[in-house]
Coordinates of C-alpha atoms and ligand atoms in Angstrom, one line a residue:
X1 CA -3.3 2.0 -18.0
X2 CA -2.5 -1.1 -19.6
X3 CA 0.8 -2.7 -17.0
X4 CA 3.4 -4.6 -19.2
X5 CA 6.2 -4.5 -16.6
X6 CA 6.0 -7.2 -14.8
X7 CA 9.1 -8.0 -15.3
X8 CA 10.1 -5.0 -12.5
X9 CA 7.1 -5.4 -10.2
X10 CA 3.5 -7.1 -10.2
X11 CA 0.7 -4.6 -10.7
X12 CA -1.8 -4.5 -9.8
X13 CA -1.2 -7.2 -6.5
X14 CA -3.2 -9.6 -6.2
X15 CA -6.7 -9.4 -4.5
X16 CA -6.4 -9.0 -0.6
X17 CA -2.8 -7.7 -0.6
X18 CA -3.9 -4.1 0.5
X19 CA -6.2 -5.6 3.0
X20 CA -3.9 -7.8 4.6
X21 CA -1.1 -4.6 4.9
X22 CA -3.9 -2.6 6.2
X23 CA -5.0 -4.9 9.1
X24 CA -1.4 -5.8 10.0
X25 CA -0.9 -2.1 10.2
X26 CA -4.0 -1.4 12.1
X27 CA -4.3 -4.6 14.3
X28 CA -1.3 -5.8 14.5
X29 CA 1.7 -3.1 14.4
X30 CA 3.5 -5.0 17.5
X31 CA 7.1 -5.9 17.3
X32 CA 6.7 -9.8 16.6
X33 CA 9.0 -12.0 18.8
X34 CA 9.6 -8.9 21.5
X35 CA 7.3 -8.8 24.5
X36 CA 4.1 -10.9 25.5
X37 CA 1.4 -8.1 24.9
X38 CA -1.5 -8.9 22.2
X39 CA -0.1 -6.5 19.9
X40 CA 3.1 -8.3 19.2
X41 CA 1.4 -12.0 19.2
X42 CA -0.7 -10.6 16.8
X43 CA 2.4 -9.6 14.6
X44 CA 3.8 -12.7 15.0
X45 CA 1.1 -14.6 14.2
X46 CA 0.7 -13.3 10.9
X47 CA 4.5 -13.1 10.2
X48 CA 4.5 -16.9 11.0
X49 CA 1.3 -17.6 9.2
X50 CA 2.6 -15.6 6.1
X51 CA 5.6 -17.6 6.3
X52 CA 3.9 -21.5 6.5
X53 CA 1.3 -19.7 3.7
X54 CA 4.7 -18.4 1.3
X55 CA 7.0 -22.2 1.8
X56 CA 3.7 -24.2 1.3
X57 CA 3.4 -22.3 -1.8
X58 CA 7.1 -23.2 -3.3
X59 CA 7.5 -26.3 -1.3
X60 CA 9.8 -24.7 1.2
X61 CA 10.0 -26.2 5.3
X62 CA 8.7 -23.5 7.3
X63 CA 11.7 -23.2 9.1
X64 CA 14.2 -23.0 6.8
X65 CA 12.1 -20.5 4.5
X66 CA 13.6 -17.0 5.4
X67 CA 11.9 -13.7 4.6
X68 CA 13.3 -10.3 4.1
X69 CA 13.5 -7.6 1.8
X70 CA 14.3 -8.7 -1.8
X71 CA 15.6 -10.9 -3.7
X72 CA 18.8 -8.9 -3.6
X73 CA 19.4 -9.1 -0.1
X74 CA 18.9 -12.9 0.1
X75 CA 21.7 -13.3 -3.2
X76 CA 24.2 -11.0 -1.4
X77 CA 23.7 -12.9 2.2
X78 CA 24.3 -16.1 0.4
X79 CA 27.2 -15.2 -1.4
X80 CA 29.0 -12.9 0.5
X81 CA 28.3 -15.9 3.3
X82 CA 29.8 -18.3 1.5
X83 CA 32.3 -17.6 -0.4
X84 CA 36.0 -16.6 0.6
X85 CA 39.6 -16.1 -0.5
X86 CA 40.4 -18.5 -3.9
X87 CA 36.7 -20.2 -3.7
X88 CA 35.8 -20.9 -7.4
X89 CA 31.7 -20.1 -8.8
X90 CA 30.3 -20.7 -11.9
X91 CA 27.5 -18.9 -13.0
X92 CA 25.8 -18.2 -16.5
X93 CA 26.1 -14.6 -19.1
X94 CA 22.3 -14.2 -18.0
X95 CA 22.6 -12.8 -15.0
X96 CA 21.3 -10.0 -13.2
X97 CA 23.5 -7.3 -11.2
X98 CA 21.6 -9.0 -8.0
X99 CA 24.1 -11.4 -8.8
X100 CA 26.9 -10.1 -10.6
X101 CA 27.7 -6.9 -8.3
X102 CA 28.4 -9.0 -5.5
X103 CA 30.2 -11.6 -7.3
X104 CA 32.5 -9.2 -8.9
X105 CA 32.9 -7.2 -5.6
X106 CA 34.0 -10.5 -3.9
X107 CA 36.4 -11.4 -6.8
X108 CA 37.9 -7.7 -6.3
X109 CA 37.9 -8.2 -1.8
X110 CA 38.3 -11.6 -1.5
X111 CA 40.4 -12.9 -4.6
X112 CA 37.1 -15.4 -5.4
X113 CA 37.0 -17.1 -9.3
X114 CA 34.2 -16.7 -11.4
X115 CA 33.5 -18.7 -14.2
X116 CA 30.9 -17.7 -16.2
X117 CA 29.3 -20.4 -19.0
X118 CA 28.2 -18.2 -22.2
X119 CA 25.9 -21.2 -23.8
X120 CA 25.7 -22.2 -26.9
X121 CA 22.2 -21.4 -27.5
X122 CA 21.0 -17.7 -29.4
X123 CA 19.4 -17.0 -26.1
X124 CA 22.5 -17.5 -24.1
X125 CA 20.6 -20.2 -21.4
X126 CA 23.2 -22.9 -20.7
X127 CA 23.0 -26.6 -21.0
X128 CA 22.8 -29.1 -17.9
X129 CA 26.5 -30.8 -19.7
X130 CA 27.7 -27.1 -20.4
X131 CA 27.1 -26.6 -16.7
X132 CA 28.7 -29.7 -15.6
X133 CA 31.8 -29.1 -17.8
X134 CA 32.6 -25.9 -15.9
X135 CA 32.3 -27.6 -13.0
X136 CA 34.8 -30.3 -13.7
X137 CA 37.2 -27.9 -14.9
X138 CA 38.5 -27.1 -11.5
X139 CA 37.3 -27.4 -7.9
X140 CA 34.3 -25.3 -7.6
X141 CA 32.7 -23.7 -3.8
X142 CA 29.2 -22.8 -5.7
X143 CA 26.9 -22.6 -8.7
X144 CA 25.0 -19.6 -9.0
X145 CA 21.8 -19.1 -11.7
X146 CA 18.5 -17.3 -12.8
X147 CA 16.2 -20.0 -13.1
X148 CA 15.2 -17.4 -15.8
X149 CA 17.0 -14.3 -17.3
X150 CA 14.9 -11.1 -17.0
X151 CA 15.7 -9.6 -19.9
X152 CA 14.3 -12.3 -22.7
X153 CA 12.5 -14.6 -19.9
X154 CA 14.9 -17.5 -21.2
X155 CA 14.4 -20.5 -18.9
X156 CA 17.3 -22.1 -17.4
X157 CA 17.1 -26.1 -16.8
X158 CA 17.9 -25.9 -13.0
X159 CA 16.7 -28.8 -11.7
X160 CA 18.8 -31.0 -14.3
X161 CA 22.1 -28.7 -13.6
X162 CA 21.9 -29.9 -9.6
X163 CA 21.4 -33.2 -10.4
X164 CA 24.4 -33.2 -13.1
X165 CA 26.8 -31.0 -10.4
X166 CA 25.6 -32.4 -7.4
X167 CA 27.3 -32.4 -4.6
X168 CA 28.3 -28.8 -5.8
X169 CA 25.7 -26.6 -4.3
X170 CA 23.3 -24.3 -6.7
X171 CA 22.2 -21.6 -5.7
X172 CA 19.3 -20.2 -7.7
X173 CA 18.0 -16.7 -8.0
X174 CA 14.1 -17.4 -9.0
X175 CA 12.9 -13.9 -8.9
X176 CA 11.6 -14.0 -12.7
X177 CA 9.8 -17.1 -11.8
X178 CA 8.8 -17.7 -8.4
X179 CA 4.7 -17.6 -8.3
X180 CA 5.0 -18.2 -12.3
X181 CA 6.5 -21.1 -13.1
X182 CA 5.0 -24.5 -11.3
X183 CA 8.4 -25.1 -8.4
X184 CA 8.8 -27.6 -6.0
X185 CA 12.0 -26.9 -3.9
X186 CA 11.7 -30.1 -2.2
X187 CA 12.1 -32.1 -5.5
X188 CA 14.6 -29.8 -6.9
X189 CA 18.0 -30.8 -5.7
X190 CA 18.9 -26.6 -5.0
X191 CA 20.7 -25.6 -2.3
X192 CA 18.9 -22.3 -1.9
X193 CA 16.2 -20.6 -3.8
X194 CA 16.2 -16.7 -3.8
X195 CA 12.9 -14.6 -5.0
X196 CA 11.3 -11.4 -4.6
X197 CA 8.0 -11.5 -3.1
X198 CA 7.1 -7.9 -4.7
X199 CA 7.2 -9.9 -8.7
X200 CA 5.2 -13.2 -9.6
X201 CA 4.3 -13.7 -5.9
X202 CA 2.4 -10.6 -6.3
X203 CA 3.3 -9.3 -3.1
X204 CA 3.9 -5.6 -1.8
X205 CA 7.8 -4.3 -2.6
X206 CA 10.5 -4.7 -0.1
X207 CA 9.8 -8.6 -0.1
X208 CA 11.9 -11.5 -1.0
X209 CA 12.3 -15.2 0.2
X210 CA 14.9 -17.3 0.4
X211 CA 14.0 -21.1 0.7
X212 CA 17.3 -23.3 2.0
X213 CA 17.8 -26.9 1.6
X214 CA 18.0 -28.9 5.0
X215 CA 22.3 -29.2 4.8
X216 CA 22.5 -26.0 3.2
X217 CA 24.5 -23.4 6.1
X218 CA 24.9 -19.5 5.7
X219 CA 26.1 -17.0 7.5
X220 CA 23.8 -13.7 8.3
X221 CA 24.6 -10.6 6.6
X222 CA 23.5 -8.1 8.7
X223 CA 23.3 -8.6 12.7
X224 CA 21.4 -7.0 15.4
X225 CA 18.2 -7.6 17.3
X226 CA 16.1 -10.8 16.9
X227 CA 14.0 -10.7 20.6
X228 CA 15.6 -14.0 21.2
X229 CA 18.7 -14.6 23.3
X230 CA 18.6 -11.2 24.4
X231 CA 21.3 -12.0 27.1
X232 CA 24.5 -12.7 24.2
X233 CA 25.5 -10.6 21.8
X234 CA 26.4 -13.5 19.5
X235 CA 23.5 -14.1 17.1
X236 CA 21.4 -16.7 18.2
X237 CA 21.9 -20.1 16.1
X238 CA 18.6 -20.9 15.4
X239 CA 16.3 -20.3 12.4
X240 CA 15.0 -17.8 11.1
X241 CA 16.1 -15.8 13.7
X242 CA 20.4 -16.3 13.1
X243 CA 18.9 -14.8 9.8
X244 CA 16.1 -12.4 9.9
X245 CA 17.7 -9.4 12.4
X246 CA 15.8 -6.5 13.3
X247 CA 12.4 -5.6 13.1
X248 CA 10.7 -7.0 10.1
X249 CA 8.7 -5.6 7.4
X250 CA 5.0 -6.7 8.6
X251 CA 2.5 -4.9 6.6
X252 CA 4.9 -6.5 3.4
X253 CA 5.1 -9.9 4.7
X254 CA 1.2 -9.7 5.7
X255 CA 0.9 -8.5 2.0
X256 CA 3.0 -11.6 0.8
X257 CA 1.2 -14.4 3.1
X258 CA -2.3 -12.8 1.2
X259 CA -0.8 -12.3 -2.3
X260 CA 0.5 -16.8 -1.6
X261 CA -2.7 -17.6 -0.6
X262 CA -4.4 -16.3 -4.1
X263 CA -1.8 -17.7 -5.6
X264 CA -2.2 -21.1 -4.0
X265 CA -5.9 -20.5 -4.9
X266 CA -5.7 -19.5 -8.4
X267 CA -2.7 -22.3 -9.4
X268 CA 0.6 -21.4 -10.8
X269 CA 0.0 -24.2 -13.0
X270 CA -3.2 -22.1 -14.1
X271 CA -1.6 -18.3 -14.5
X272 CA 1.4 -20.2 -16.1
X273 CA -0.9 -21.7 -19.0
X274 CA -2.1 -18.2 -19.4
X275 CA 1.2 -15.9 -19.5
X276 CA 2.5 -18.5 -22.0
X277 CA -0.6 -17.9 -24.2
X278 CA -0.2 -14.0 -23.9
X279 CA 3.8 -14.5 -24.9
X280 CA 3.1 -16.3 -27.4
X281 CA 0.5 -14.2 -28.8
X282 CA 3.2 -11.1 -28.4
X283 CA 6.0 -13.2 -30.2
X284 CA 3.9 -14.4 -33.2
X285 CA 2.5 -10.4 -33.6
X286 CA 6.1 -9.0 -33.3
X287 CA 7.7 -11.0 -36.1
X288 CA 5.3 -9.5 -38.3
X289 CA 6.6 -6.0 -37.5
X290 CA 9.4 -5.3 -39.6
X291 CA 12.6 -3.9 -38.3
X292 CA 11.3 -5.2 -34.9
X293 CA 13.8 -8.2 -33.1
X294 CA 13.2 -10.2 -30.6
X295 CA 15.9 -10.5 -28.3
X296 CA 17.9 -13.6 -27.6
X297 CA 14.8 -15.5 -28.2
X298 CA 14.7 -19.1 -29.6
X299 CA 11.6 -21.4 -30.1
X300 CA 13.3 -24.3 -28.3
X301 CA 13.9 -22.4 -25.2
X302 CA 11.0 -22.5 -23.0
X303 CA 10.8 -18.5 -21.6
X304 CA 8.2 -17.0 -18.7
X305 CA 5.9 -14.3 -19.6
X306 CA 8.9 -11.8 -20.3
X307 CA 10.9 -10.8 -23.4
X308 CA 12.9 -8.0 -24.7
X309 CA 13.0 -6.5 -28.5
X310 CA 14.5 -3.7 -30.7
X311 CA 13.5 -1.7 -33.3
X312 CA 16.2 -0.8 -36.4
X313 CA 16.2 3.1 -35.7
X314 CA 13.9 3.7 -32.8
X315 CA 15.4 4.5 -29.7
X316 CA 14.2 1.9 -26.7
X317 CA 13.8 5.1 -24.3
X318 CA 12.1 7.2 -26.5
X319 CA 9.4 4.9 -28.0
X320 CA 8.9 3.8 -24.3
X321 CA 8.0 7.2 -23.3
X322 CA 5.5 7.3 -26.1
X323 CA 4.0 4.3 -25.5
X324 CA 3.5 5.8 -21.9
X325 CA 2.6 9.1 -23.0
X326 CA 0.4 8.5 -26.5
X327 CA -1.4 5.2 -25.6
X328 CA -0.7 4.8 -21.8
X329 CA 1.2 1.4 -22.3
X330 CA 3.8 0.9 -19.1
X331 CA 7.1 -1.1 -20.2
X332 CA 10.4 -0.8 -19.6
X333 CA 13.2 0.1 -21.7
X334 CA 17.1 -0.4 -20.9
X335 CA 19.2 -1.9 -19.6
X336 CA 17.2 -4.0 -16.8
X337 CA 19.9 -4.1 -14.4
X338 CA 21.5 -6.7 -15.9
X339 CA 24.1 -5.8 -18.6
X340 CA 26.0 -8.9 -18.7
X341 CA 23.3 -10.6 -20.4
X342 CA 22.6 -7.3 -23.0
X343 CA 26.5 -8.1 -23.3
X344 CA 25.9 -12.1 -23.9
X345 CA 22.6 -11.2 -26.6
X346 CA 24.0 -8.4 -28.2
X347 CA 21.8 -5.6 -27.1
X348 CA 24.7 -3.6 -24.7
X349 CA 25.0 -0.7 -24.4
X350 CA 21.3 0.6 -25.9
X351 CA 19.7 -2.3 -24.1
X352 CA 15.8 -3.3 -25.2
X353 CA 12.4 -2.9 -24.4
X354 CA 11.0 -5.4 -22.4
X355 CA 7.4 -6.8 -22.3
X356 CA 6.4 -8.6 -19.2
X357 CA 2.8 -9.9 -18.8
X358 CA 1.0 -10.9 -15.3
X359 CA -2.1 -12.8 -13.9
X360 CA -4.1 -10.2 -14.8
X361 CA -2.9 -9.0 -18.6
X362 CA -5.3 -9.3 -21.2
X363 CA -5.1 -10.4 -24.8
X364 CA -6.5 -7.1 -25.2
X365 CA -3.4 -5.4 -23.5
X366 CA -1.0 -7.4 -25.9
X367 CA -2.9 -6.4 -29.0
X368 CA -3.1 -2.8 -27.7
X369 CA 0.5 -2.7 -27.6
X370 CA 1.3 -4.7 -31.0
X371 CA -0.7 -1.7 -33.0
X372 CA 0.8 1.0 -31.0
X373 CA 4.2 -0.7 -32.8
X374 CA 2.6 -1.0 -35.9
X375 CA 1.7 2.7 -35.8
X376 CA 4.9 3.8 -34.6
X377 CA 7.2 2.0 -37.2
X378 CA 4.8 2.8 -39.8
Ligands
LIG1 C1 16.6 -11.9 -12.2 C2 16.5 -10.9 -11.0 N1 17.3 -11.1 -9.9 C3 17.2 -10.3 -8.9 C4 16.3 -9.2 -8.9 C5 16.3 -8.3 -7.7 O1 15.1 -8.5 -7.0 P1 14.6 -7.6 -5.7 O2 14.0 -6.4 -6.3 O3 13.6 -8.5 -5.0 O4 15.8 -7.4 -4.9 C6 15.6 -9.0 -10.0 C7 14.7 -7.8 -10.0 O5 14.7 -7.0 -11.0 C8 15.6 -9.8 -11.1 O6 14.9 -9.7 -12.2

C-alpha cells in the first residue's frame, strides 16, 4: 500500500512504537501515581519518561507539558477554560472543527465574540499586521491558530503574530506540524501549544500534548481521580495532575515517548528537508495535469508535507476510492473536518483530495500517484 494520509494519522509509526506499547502493556499495566507496588512505579516511570522524552522534543518544561488524548481534547480544555460570557477571540478561516466547534458552541452558551481574520493571501494564511489589526479592534481574551491549515498545509507565521499581539495570549493548535516542522516553544512567545501525538509525532492514536507557557493558567475539563490528594474532592492544584484526571492512556503515551525518541534521533530538521522535497515534487507533477487545481496553494506560502486539489469533473470520493481500489493509493477526500477553510479556499461543499506525505514516503509513492492521475484524467 502506498500511505498518503498523513494528514489524518502517521503510518506506519515510527520504529519501536509497537514495542514500547507492548512492554508497557506487558510490564508495566499498573495504575501510575496509585499505590507503591512495582507494577504502578513501573507505569509511572514510563509515563514520566515519555513525558521529559515528548517536552525535550518540542522544547516544552516537563511539568507544564500535559498529555492526553488528542489534540481535540487539549483545544476544547483550553477554550472552554478560558473563555466566558462577552470574552472576544480572534482566530483565522483556516481552521479546523477541533477549533471551530467549540468556539461556536461557546459563542451560542456563553455569548463569547469571535473574530475571524480571512487573509489576504490565495491560501487564506493571515499576516502577523492582519493579526495585530484584529486585535486592536477591540479588547480581545485570546488568539486562537493552526500553525498550519490541514487542508492545503498553508503555514501560519506564529511565532511573529505573538510577538506583534503580545500580551494577548495565542493559543496554537500544532497538530499539522508538531514532529514536522523544526519548534521551539520556549523561543516562541505562545501561550499554549496543542498537538496530536498520533500525526507527525508518529505516535499510537488517542494521543495529544499540550505544552503551556510558565504564566499561562487553565482550568481542567474533565475531573476525577488523579491518585494525589485523595482526601479532597477539589482537584488538586498541581501539575499535571489539576489536568490529567483519571487513568491514563499508557500503552499510547509509552508509544509516544518511543515514537519522540526516533524523532529526536532522526531530526525534524532532517524529515522536514525531506517532506518539502516530496511536496514539492507532487506540486510541480500536478500542474502538469490538466483540469487538476491545487487548492489554496501559493509559492510564497511556505506549507508542510500536506495539500489538497480538484479535478474539473471527477468527483473527490469517487477517484479516492479508485485510487484505493485500482492502484492501492490511501488519501483522503472531503471535507477534512474543517469546512471553514473549504469555505475560505473555495472548495465547500465538495471539499478536495488531500495528499499528505510522512518520514517514510518515497519519491516512488509520489510518482505512483501522479500517473495514477494521469491515467485517470486521461
Ligand atoms: C489542524 C487539526 N487540528 C486538530 C485536529 C484534531 O486532532 P486529534 O485527532 O489529535 O484530536 C486535527 C486532526 O485531524 C487537525 O488536523
Amino acid at each position: 500500500m502506498i500511505y498518503l494520509d498523513h494528514g489524518a494519522t502517521s503510518y506506519p509509526k515510527a520504529p519501536g512504537v509497537s514495542a514500547a506499547v507492548a512492554n508497557f502493556i506487558n510490564d508495566a499495566s499498573g495504575n501510575p501515581g496509585r499505590g507503591g507496588h512495582r507494577l504502578t512505579i513501573a507505569a509511572s516511570r514510563a509515563i514520566e519518561g515519555a513525558r521529559v522524552t515528548v517536552a525535550d522534543l518540542l522544547g516544552g518544561d516537563p511539568e507544564r507539558t500535559l498529555l492526553g488524548p488528542g489534540a481535540t481534547f487539549w483545544l476544547n480544555t483550553i477554550l472552554c477554560g478560558r473563555l466566558g460570557p462577552g470574552d472576544r477571540v480572534v482566530t483565522s478561516a483556516l481552521e479546523h472543527n477541533s477549533v471551530m466547534r467549540p468556539l461556536r458552541w461557546l459563542e451560542d452558551e456563553r455569548g463569547i465574540q469571535i473574530s475571524v481574520v480571512e487573509g489576504i493571501s490565495p491560501t487564506g494564511v493571515p499576516t502577523a499586521a492582519e493579526v495585530q489589526e484584529a486585535v486592536n479592534q477591540a479588547p480581545t481574551a485570546l488568539v486562537v491558530l493552526c500553525h498550519a491549515c490541514n487542508v492545503n498545509g498553508a503555514i501560519l507565521p506564529i511565532e511573529e503574530i505573538a510577538r506583534r499581539v503580545a500580551p494577548t495570549p495565542v493559543v496554537v493548535d500544532g497538530a499539522q506540524t508538531a514532529g514536522a516542522l523544526p519548534f521551539d516553544f520556549s523561543h516562541s512567545g505562545l501561550a499554549a501549544f496543542v498537538c496530536s501525538g498520533h500525526k507527525g509525532l508518529q505516535g499510537p492514536s488517542g494521543t495529544g500534548v499540550v505544552l503551556l507557557a510558565e504564566d499561562f493558567v487553565i482550568q481542567p475539563l474533565i475531573r476525577g481521580g488523579t491518585g494525589s490528594n485523595s482526601e479532597s474532592e477539589d482537584m488538586p492544584v498541581v501539575l499535571p495532575d489539576l489536568l490529567e484526571a483519571g487513568t491514563p492512556n499508557g500503552p499510547g503515551i509509552a508509544g509516544l515517548g518511543a515514537a519522540c525518541a526516533w524523532l529526536a534521533d532522526q531530526t525534524i530538521e532532517a524529515i522536514r528537508h525531506h517532506e518539502s522535497l516530496l511536496i514539492k515534487r507532487c506540486i510541480n507533477a500536478m500542474q502538469e495535469i490538466p483540469h487538476l487545481r491545487l487548492a489554496g496553494w501559493a509559492k510564497a506560502i511556505p506549507q508542510t508535507g500536506v495539500l489538497s486539489f480538484t479535478i474539473e469533473g471527477v468527483d473527490a470520493g469517487e477517484l479516492a476510492a479508485w485510487l484505493d481500489r485500482e492502484r492501492g493509493i490511501a488519501l483522503r477526500a472531503g471535507l477534512h473536518c474543517a469546512p471553514a477553510a473549504h469555505r475560505r479556499l473555495g472548495t465547500f461543499p465538495t471539499g478536495t483530495l488531500r495528499v499528505g506525505v510522512g518520514p517514510q514516503t518515497t519519491e516512488h509513492d509520489i510518482d505512483a500517484l501522479v500517473t495514477a492521475l494521469e491515467d485517470r484524467c486521461r
